[in-house]
PDB file of C-alpha atoms and ligand atoms in Angstrom:
ATOM      1  CA  MET A 143       0.000   0.000   0.000  1.00 37.00           C
ATOM      2  CA  THR A 144       1.519   3.370  -0.866  1.00 38.00           C
ATOM      3  CA  VAL A 145       0.666   6.395   1.156  1.00 37.00           C
ATOM      4  CA  ALA A 146       1.150   9.558  -0.842  1.00 42.00           C
ATOM      5  CA  SER A 147       2.769  11.559   1.893  1.00 42.00           C
ATOM      6  CA  GLY A 148       5.352   9.322   3.550  1.00 43.00           C
ATOM      7  CA  ASP A 149       5.298   5.761   4.877  1.00 45.00           C
ATOM      8  CA  PHE A 150       3.270   6.410   8.007  1.00 66.00           C
ATOM      9  CA  PRO A 151      -0.105   4.672   8.128  1.00 75.00           C
ATOM     10  CA  PRO A 152      -3.036   6.834   6.983  1.00 84.00           C
ATOM     11  CA  LEU A 153      -4.595   9.088   9.603  1.00 94.00           C
ATOM     12  CA  ILE A 154      -7.993   7.560  10.332  1.00 97.00           C
ATOM     13  CA  ARG A 155     -10.469   9.396  12.565  1.00 97.00           C
ATOM     14  CA  TRP A 156     -13.233   7.100  13.880  1.00 97.00           C
ATOM     15  CA  HIS A 157     -16.564   8.791  14.694  1.00 97.00           C
ATOM     16  CA  VAL A 158     -18.846   6.307  16.465  1.00 97.00           C
ATOM     17  CA  HIS A 159     -22.574   7.035  16.821  1.00 96.00           C
ATOM     18  CA  PRO A 160     -25.248   5.005  18.626  1.00 95.00           C
ATOM     19  CA  ASP A 161     -27.064   3.944  15.470  1.00 93.00           C
ATOM     20  CA  ALA A 162     -27.294   4.518  11.723  1.00 92.00           C
ATOM     21  CA  ALA A 163     -29.903   7.259  12.066  1.00 93.00           C
ATOM     22  CA  ALA A 164     -27.531   9.244  14.282  1.00 96.00           C
ATOM     23  CA  LEU A 165     -24.890   9.362  11.527  1.00 95.00           C
ATOM     24  CA  ALA A 166     -26.897  11.319   8.967  1.00 96.00           C
ATOM     25  CA  GLY A 167     -26.895  14.638  10.800  1.00 97.00           C
ATOM     26  CA  PRO A 168     -23.159  14.935  11.521  1.00 98.00           C
ATOM     27  CA  VAL A 169     -22.181  13.736   8.046  1.00 98.00           C
ATOM     28  CA  CYS A 170     -24.660  16.098   6.380  1.00 98.00           C
ATOM     29  CA  THR A 171     -23.399  18.983   8.514  1.00 98.00           C
ATOM     30  CA  ARG A 172     -19.784  18.179   7.607  1.00 98.00           C
ATOM     31  CA  ILE A 173     -20.523  18.039   3.872  1.00 98.00           C
ATOM     32  CA  LEU A 174     -22.478  21.319   3.959  1.00 98.00           C
ATOM     33  CA  ALA A 175     -19.672  23.064   5.847  1.00 98.00           C
ATOM     34  CA  VAL A 176     -17.068  22.018   3.283  1.00 98.00           C
ATOM     35  CA  ALA A 177     -19.404  22.942   0.431  1.00 98.00           C
ATOM     36  CA  ARG A 178     -20.168  26.426   1.757  1.00 98.00           C
ATOM     37  CA  GLN A 179     -16.476  27.139   2.320  1.00 98.00           C
ATOM     38  CA  ALA A 180     -15.485  25.856  -1.138  1.00 98.00           C
ATOM     39  CA  ILE A 181     -18.186  27.918  -2.821  1.00 98.00           C
ATOM     40  CA  ALA A 182     -17.227  31.011  -0.817  1.00 98.00           C
ATOM     41  CA  GLU A 183     -13.557  30.587  -1.751  1.00 98.00           C
ATOM     42  CA  ARG A 184     -13.764  29.232  -5.313  1.00 97.00           C
ATOM     43  CA  GLY A 185     -17.374  29.473  -6.417  1.00 98.00           C
ATOM     44  CA  VAL A 186     -17.711  25.715  -6.872  1.00 98.00           C
ATOM     45  CA  PHE A 187     -17.897  22.515  -4.784  1.00 98.00           C
ATOM     46  CA  HIS A 188     -16.921  19.109  -6.152  1.00 98.00           C
ATOM     47  CA  ILE A 189     -18.230  15.995  -4.385  1.00 98.00           C
ATOM     48  CA  VAL A 190     -17.973  12.293  -5.205  1.00 98.00           C
ATOM     49  CA  LEU A 191     -20.957  10.258  -3.987  1.00 98.00           C
ATOM     50  CA  ALA A 192     -20.997   6.816  -2.420  1.00 98.00           C
ATOM     51  CA  GLY A 193     -23.175   4.037  -3.738  1.00 97.00           C
ATOM     52  CA  GLY A 194     -24.993   1.282  -1.891  1.00 97.00           C
ATOM     53  CA  ASN A 195     -27.744   1.844   0.689  1.00 97.00           C
ATOM     54  CA  THR A 196     -25.927   3.350   3.671  1.00 97.00           C
ATOM     55  CA  PRO A 197     -25.620   6.922   2.340  1.00 98.00           C
ATOM     56  CA  ALA A 198     -29.368   7.222   1.579  1.00 98.00           C
ATOM     57  CA  THR A 199     -30.084   8.775   5.004  1.00 97.00           C
ATOM     58  CA  VAL A 200     -27.397  11.396   4.397  1.00 98.00           C
ATOM     59  CA  TYR A 201     -28.759  12.152   0.922  1.00 98.00           C
ATOM     60  CA  ARG A 202     -32.288  12.559   2.326  1.00 98.00           C
ATOM     61  CA  SER A 203     -30.897  14.923   4.959  1.00 98.00           C
ATOM     62  CA  LEU A 204     -29.101  16.993   2.308  1.00 98.00           C
ATOM     63  CA  ALA A 205     -32.356  17.231   0.328  1.00 98.00           C
ATOM     64  CA  ARG A 206     -33.956  19.077   3.253  1.00 98.00           C
ATOM     65  CA  HIS A 207     -31.512  22.005   2.949  1.00 97.00           C
ATOM     66  CA  GLN A 208     -31.692  25.114   0.803  1.00 96.00           C
ATOM     67  CA  GLU A 209     -28.191  25.318  -0.661  1.00 97.00           C
ATOM     68  CA  ASP A 210     -26.538  27.085  -3.574  1.00 94.00           C
ATOM     69  CA  TRP A 211     -26.974  23.874  -5.578  1.00 98.00           C
ATOM     70  CA  ARG A 212     -26.006  25.565  -8.879  1.00 98.00           C
ATOM     71  CA  ASN A 213     -22.436  25.586  -7.577  1.00 98.00           C
ATOM     72  CA  TRP A 214     -22.410  21.921  -6.621  1.00 98.00           C
ATOM     73  CA  GLN A 215     -20.749  19.530  -9.092  1.00 98.00           C
ATOM     74  CA  VAL A 216     -21.650  15.917  -8.283  1.00 98.00           C
ATOM     75  CA  TYR A 217     -19.732  12.819  -9.350  1.00 98.00           C
ATOM     76  CA  PHE A 218     -19.970   9.129  -8.456  1.00 98.00           C
ATOM     77  CA  GLY A 219     -17.353   6.876  -6.906  1.00 98.00           C
ATOM     78  CA  ASP A 220     -18.663   3.865  -8.748  1.00 98.00           C
ATOM     79  CA  GLU A 221     -21.601   2.609 -10.769  1.00 98.00           C
ATOM     80  CA  ARG A 222     -23.141  -0.688 -11.610  1.00 98.00           C
ATOM     81  CA  CYS A 223     -23.393  -1.646 -15.280  1.00 98.00           C
ATOM     82  CA  LEU A 224     -27.179  -1.592 -15.426  1.00 98.00           C
ATOM     83  CA  PRO A 225     -29.718   0.332 -17.522  1.00 98.00           C
ATOM     84  CA  VAL A 226     -29.887   4.050 -16.807  1.00 98.00           C
ATOM     85  CA  ASP A 227     -33.087   3.929 -14.753  1.00 97.00           C
ATOM     86  CA  ASP A 228     -32.503   0.589 -13.051  1.00 98.00           C
ATOM     87  CA  PRO A 229     -33.448   0.980  -9.355  1.00 98.00           C
ATOM     88  CA  GLU A 230     -30.201  -0.765  -8.419  1.00 98.00           C
ATOM     89  CA  ARG A 231     -28.090   1.997  -9.968  1.00 98.00           C
ATOM     90  CA  ASN A 232     -26.200   4.194  -7.527  1.00 98.00           C
ATOM     91  CA  SER A 233     -27.184   7.223  -9.616  1.00 98.00           C
ATOM     92  CA  VAL A 234     -30.881   6.318  -9.261  1.00 98.00           C
ATOM     93  CA  MET A 235     -30.586   5.972  -5.477  1.00 98.00           C
ATOM     94  CA  ALA A 236     -28.931   9.398  -5.203  1.00 98.00           C
ATOM     95  CA  ARG A 237     -31.523  10.958  -7.538  1.00 98.00           C
ATOM     96  CA  ASP A 238     -34.488   9.510  -5.690  1.00 98.00           C
ATOM     97  CA  ALA A 239     -33.146  10.349  -2.208  1.00 98.00           C
ATOM     98  CA  TRP A 240     -31.722  13.822  -2.969  1.00 98.00           C
ATOM     99  CA  LEU A 241     -30.722  15.116  -6.373  1.00 98.00           C
ATOM    100  CA  GLY A 242     -34.208  14.834  -7.813  1.00 98.00           C
ATOM    101  CA  GLN A 243     -35.617  16.819  -4.882  1.00 98.00           C
ATOM    102  CA  VAL A 244     -33.430  19.941  -5.207  1.00 98.00           C
ATOM    103  CA  ASP A 245     -32.796  22.495  -7.981  1.00 97.00           C
ATOM    104  CA  ILE A 246     -29.376  21.253  -8.994  1.00 98.00           C
ATOM    105  CA  PRO A 247     -28.914  21.576 -12.759  1.00 98.00           C
ATOM    106  CA  GLU A 248     -28.895  18.174 -14.463  1.00 98.00           C
ATOM    107  CA  SER A 249     -25.626  19.146 -16.143  1.00 98.00           C
ATOM    108  CA  ASN A 250     -24.035  19.370 -12.681  1.00 98.00           C
ATOM    109  CA  VAL A 251     -24.727  15.695 -11.973  1.00 98.00           C
ATOM    110  CA  HIS A 252     -22.036  13.674 -13.722  1.00 98.00           C
ATOM    111  CA  VAL A 253     -23.427  10.157 -13.903  1.00 98.00           C
ATOM    112  CA  ILE A 254     -21.074   7.350 -14.906  1.00 98.00           C
ATOM    113  CA  PRO A 255     -22.431   6.045 -18.254  1.00 98.00           C
ATOM    114  CA  ALA A 256     -22.196   2.457 -17.004  1.00 98.00           C
ATOM    115  CA  GLU A 257     -25.066   1.375 -19.227  1.00 98.00           C
ATOM    116  CA  ARG A 258     -22.519   1.541 -22.074  1.00 98.00           C
ATOM    117  CA  GLY A 259     -20.497  -1.269 -20.545  1.00 98.00           C
ATOM    118  CA  ALA A 260     -17.585  -1.118 -18.105  1.00 98.00           C
ATOM    119  CA  ALA A 261     -14.744  -0.462 -20.561  1.00 98.00           C
ATOM    120  CA  LYS A 262     -16.422   2.291 -22.571  1.00 98.00           C
ATOM    121  CA  ALA A 263     -17.847   3.932 -19.446  1.00 98.00           C
ATOM    122  CA  ALA A 264     -14.495   3.906 -17.646  1.00 98.00           C
ATOM    123  CA  GLN A 265     -12.767   5.472 -20.621  1.00 98.00           C
ATOM    124  CA  ALA A 266     -15.429   8.172 -20.938  1.00 98.00           C
ATOM    125  CA  TYR A 267     -15.518   8.966 -17.198  1.00 98.00           C
ATOM    126  CA  ALA A 268     -11.736   9.363 -16.959  1.00 98.00           C
ATOM    127  CA  SER A 269     -11.947  12.556 -18.992  1.00 96.00           C
ATOM    128  CA  VAL A 270     -14.947  13.798 -17.006  1.00 97.00           C
ATOM    129  CA  ILE A 271     -13.133  13.607 -13.680  1.00 97.00           C
ATOM    130  CA  ALA A 272      -9.790  14.824 -15.031  1.00 95.00           C
ATOM    131  CA  ALA A 273     -11.246  18.328 -15.207  1.00 91.00           C
ATOM    132  CA  ALA A 274     -12.775  18.098 -11.715  1.00 93.00           C
ATOM    133  CA  ARG A 275      -9.849  16.965  -9.568  1.00 93.00           C
ATOM    134  CA  PRO A 276      -8.948  17.463  -6.793  1.00 93.00           C
ATOM    135  CA  PHE A 277     -12.325  16.778  -5.230  1.00 97.00           C
ATOM    136  CA  ASP A 278     -13.422  18.653  -2.136  1.00 98.00           C
ATOM    137  CA  VAL A 279     -15.249  15.654  -0.638  1.00 98.00           C
ATOM    138  CA  VAL A 280     -15.230  11.946  -1.460  1.00 98.00           C
ATOM    139  CA  LEU A 281     -18.017   9.980   0.229  1.00 98.00           C
ATOM    140  CA  LEU A 282     -17.634   6.193   0.371  1.00 98.00           C
ATOM    141  CA  GLY A 283     -19.126   3.083   1.918  1.00 98.00           C
ATOM    142  CA  MET A 284     -17.539  -0.234   2.809  1.00 98.00           C
ATOM    143  CA  GLY A 285     -18.660  -3.753   2.099  1.00 98.00           C
ATOM    144  CA  GLU A 286     -18.490  -6.718   4.479  1.00 98.00           C
ATOM    145  CA  ASP A 287     -15.312  -7.842   2.707  1.00 98.00           C
ATOM    146  CA  GLY A 288     -13.638  -4.463   3.089  1.00 98.00           C
ATOM    147  CA  HIS A 289     -14.302  -3.264  -0.455  1.00 98.00           C
ATOM    148  CA  THR A 290     -14.942   0.378  -1.132  1.00 98.00           C
ATOM    149  CA  ALA A 291     -16.465   1.894  -4.249  1.00 98.00           C
ATOM    150  CA  SER A 292     -16.051  -1.089  -6.572  1.00 98.00           C
ATOM    151  CA  LEU A 293     -12.504  -1.885  -5.495  1.00 98.00           C
ATOM    152  CA  PHE A 294     -12.746  -5.446  -4.223  1.00 97.00           C
ATOM    153  CA  PRO A 295     -10.225  -7.623  -2.331  1.00 97.00           C
ATOM    154  CA  GLY A 296      -8.228  -9.910  -4.571  1.00 94.00           C
ATOM    155  CA  GLN A 297      -8.828  -7.732  -7.618  1.00 91.00           C
ATOM    156  CA  PRO A 298      -5.631  -5.688  -7.762  1.00 78.00           C
ATOM    157  CA  HIS A 299      -5.795  -2.576  -9.869  1.00 83.00           C
ATOM    158  CA  ASP A 300      -3.120  -0.233 -11.137  1.00 85.00           C
ATOM    159  CA  GLY A 301      -3.254   2.329  -8.307  1.00 78.00           C
ATOM    160  CA  CYS A 302      -2.543   5.116 -10.793  1.00 85.00           C
ATOM    161  CA  GLU A 303      -5.418   4.284 -13.141  1.00 94.00           C
ATOM    162  CA  PRO A 304      -8.082   6.955 -12.532  1.00 97.00           C
ATOM    163  CA  VAL A 305     -11.119   4.899 -13.513  1.00 98.00           C
ATOM    164  CA  HIS A 306     -11.378   1.113 -13.587  1.00 97.00           C
ATOM    165  CA  ALA A 307     -13.590  -1.178 -15.632  1.00 97.00           C
ATOM    166  CA  VAL A 308     -14.481  -3.862 -13.070  1.00 97.00           C
ATOM    167  CA  HIS A 309     -15.504  -7.375 -14.053  1.00 96.00           C
ATOM    168  CA  HIS A 310     -16.312 -10.418 -11.871  1.00 93.00           C
ATOM    169  CA  ALA A 311     -17.243  -8.208  -8.905  1.00 97.00           C
ATOM    170  CA  PRO A 312     -18.345 -10.501  -6.034  1.00 97.00           C
ATOM    171  CA  LYS A 313     -21.178  -8.072  -5.232  1.00 97.00           C
ATOM    172  CA  PRO A 314     -23.686  -8.129  -8.113  1.00 97.00           C
ATOM    173  CA  PRO A 315     -23.680  -6.915 -10.733  1.00 98.00           C
ATOM    174  CA  ALA A 316     -20.367  -8.370 -11.798  1.00 98.00           C
ATOM    175  CA  ASP A 317     -19.629  -5.528 -14.202  1.00 98.00           C
ATOM    176  CA  ARG A 318     -19.038  -2.112 -12.683  1.00 98.00           C
ATOM    177  CA  VAL A 319     -17.063   1.086 -13.064  1.00 98.00           C
ATOM    178  CA  SER A 320     -15.017   2.458 -10.184  1.00 98.00           C
ATOM    179  CA  LEU A 321     -12.832   5.436  -9.461  1.00 98.00           C
ATOM    180  CA  GLY A 322      -9.319   4.299  -8.640  1.00 97.00           C
ATOM    181  CA  GLU A 323      -7.403   4.793  -5.402  1.00 96.00           C
ATOM    182  CA  CYS A 324      -5.411   7.698  -6.816  1.00 96.00           C
ATOM    183  CA  VAL A 325      -8.610   9.622  -7.515  1.00 97.00           C
ATOM    184  CA  LEU A 326     -10.428   8.686  -4.310  1.00 97.00           C
ATOM    185  CA  ASN A 327      -7.370   9.848  -2.359  1.00 96.00           C
ATOM    186  CA  ASP A 328      -7.044  13.070  -4.370  1.00 94.00           C
ATOM    187  CA  ALA A 329      -9.507  14.789  -2.057  1.00 97.00           C
ATOM    188  CA  GLN A 330      -9.180  17.075   0.952  1.00 95.00           C
ATOM    189  CA  VAL A 331     -11.994  15.295   2.795  1.00 98.00           C
ATOM    190  CA  VAL A 332     -12.653  11.538   2.587  1.00 98.00           C
ATOM    191  CA  LEU A 333     -15.719  10.342   4.518  1.00 98.00           C
ATOM    192  CA  VAL A 334     -16.502   6.631   4.910  1.00 98.00           C
ATOM    193  CA  LEU A 335     -19.965   5.604   6.153  1.00 98.00           C
ATOM    194  CA  ILE A 336     -20.288   2.180   7.789  1.00 98.00           C
ATOM    195  CA  THR A 337     -23.328   0.811   9.656  1.00 97.00           C
ATOM    196  CA  GLY A 338     -24.556  -2.541  10.873  1.00 97.00           C
ATOM    197  CA  GLY A 339     -23.102  -5.493  12.730  1.00 96.00           C
ATOM    198  CA  ALA A 340     -22.402  -7.284   9.445  1.00 97.00           C
ATOM    199  CA  LYS A 341     -19.608  -4.782   8.812  1.00 97.00           C
ATOM    200  CA  HIS A 342     -17.962  -5.296  12.245  1.00 97.00           C
ATOM    201  CA  ALA A 343     -15.526  -7.976  11.121  1.00 97.00           C
ATOM    202  CA  ALA A 344     -14.214  -5.815   8.283  1.00 98.00           C
ATOM    203  CA  VAL A 345     -13.904  -2.804  10.599  1.00 98.00           C
ATOM    204  CA  ALA A 346     -11.928  -4.911  13.069  1.00 97.00           C
ATOM    205  CA  ARG A 347      -9.667  -6.196  10.288  1.00 97.00           C
ATOM    206  CA  TRP A 348      -9.133  -2.628   9.032  1.00 97.00           C
ATOM    207  CA  LYS A 349      -8.173  -1.498  12.549  1.00 96.00           C
ATOM    208  CA  ALA A 350      -5.838  -4.495  12.855  1.00 95.00           C
ATOM    209  CA  GLY A 351      -3.961  -3.434   9.733  1.00 95.00           C
ATOM    210  CA  ALA A 352      -5.364  -5.863   7.182  1.00 96.00           C
ATOM    211  CA  ASP A 353      -4.599  -5.001   3.561  1.00 95.00           C
ATOM    212  CA  LEU A 354      -8.174  -4.219   2.515  1.00 96.00           C
ATOM    213  CA  PRO A 355      -9.180  -1.906  -0.322  1.00 97.00           C
ATOM    214  CA  VAL A 356     -10.780   0.453   2.217  1.00 98.00           C
ATOM    215  CA  ALA A 357      -7.471   0.529   4.120  1.00 97.00           C
ATOM    216  CA  HIS A 358      -5.793   2.085   1.070  1.00 96.00           C
ATOM    217  CA  LEU A 359      -7.771   5.282   1.638  1.00 97.00           C
ATOM    218  CA  HIS A 360      -5.798   8.203   3.029  1.00 97.00           C
ATOM    219  CA  GLY A 361      -7.058  11.358   1.321  1.00 97.00           C
ATOM    220  CA  ARG A 362      -4.990  14.512   1.448  1.00 96.00           C
ATOM    221  CA  ALA A 363      -5.651  14.950   5.171  1.00 96.00           C
ATOM    222  CA  GLY A 364      -6.641  11.543   6.447  1.00 97.00           C
ATOM    223  CA  VAL A 365      -9.966   9.744   6.485  1.00 98.00           C
ATOM    224  CA  ASP A 366     -13.049  10.315   8.653  1.00 98.00           C
ATOM    225  CA  VAL A 367     -14.984   7.106   9.295  1.00 98.00           C
ATOM    226  CA  TYR A 368     -18.548   7.542  10.544  1.00 98.00           C
ATOM    227  CA  LEU A 369     -19.863   4.297  11.962  1.00 97.00           C
ATOM    228  CA  ASP A 370     -22.547   3.069  14.332  1.00 97.00           C
ATOM    229  CA  ALA A 371     -21.990   0.975  17.458  1.00 96.00           C
ATOM    230  CA  ALA A 372     -22.987  -2.192  15.650  1.00 96.00           C
ATOM    231  CA  ALA A 373     -20.271  -1.775  13.042  1.00 97.00           C
ATOM    232  CA  ASP A 374     -17.713  -0.554  15.557  1.00 95.00           C
ATOM    233  CA  CYS A 375     -17.932  -3.194  18.251  1.00 83.00           C
ATOM    234  CA  GLY A 376     -20.357  -5.725  16.881  1.00 74.00           C
ATOM    235  CA  VAL A 377     -23.107  -4.748  19.285  1.00 60.00           C
ATOM    236  CA  ALA A 378     -26.290  -6.196  17.849  1.00 54.00           C
ATOM    237  CA  THR A 379     -28.846  -3.473  17.437  1.00 48.00           C
ATOM    238  CA  ASP A 380     -32.387  -4.171  16.320  1.00 46.00           C
TER     239      ASP A 380
HETATM  240  C1  6PG B 963     -21.931  -0.358  -4.525  1.00 88.80           C
HETATM  241  C2  6PG B 963     -21.199   0.564  -3.588  1.00 88.80           C
HETATM  242  C3  6PG B 963     -20.414  -0.218  -2.595  1.00 88.80           C
HETATM  243  C4  6PG B 963     -21.077   0.050  -1.276  1.00 88.80           C
HETATM  244  C5  6PG B 963     -20.731  -0.989  -0.247  1.00 88.80           C
HETATM  245  C6  6PG B 963     -21.639  -0.820   0.977  1.00 88.80           C
HETATM  246  O1  6PG B 963     -22.064  -0.054  -5.711  1.00 88.80           O
HETATM  247  O2  6PG B 963     -22.400  -1.372  -4.022  1.00 88.80           O
HETATM  248  O3  6PG B 963     -20.471   1.491  -4.185  1.00 88.80           O
HETATM  249  O4  6PG B 963     -19.060   0.104  -2.487  1.00 88.80           O
HETATM  250  O5  6PG B 963     -20.691   1.342  -0.802  1.00 88.80           O
HETATM  251  O6  6PG B 963     -20.920  -2.272  -0.814  1.00 88.80           O
HETATM  252  O7  6PG B 963     -22.964  -1.007   0.548  1.00 88.80           O
HETATM  253  P1  6PG B 963     -24.188  -0.758   1.591  1.00 88.80           P
HETATM  254  O8  6PG B 963     -24.116   0.687   1.977  1.00 88.80           O
HETATM  255  O9  6PG B 963     -25.424  -1.072   0.800  1.00 88.80           O
HETATM  256  O10 6PG B 963     -23.940  -1.679   2.758  1.00 88.80           O
END
């Protein structure tokens, strides 16, 4: 694992909350604070969104705010190779929970064209993000195996490749598109959202130094992990 700034392990800040619902507020507040500062300083805010289900509560919380959405530029950390309006698409989840509820221009939402197939979509998205880096915020989740975005254990990627075409993903669908480590780490703020006892084993392995894809995250200033008690210490919560 290479850490951009020196050989020290990445700086990980663990923020534990009682349950998943308690995460949404602090994460939403953090994102809005970074956005308002970026817009005040540079007139634009670039954010990479997480896929999966966990971030939905954060997206619904963001949708309840009146922000300068015209200055938000939204990208995706990964996408599943499914039809554009498939309910399992990460872009559809983000649209239904947030982006479709606020007046953000459609041209500001940079969906990965994964319906074109992994290789073509990865090639196309590489040029989209090239103009957007470095990102202000990268939001990510983590799977039970320690994957993040669509970077899965046992599927080594060229760490310098900005966008990967992923095949044989163990989490369906098999074909996906994922930002690479170099891009995910090219951000001032990296937030990882993890909830549920099913994720506890991977959290424990991460803390123990296991070489997991999520453990390759370091950002430009460390990583903030927002997790609930169930994910942190395996406490079963109903
Ligand atoms: C995806 C996501 C993936 C997700 C984790 C956690 O396309 O599936 O990008 O990386 O963040 O698998 O998923 P949950 O939040 O649904 O547990």
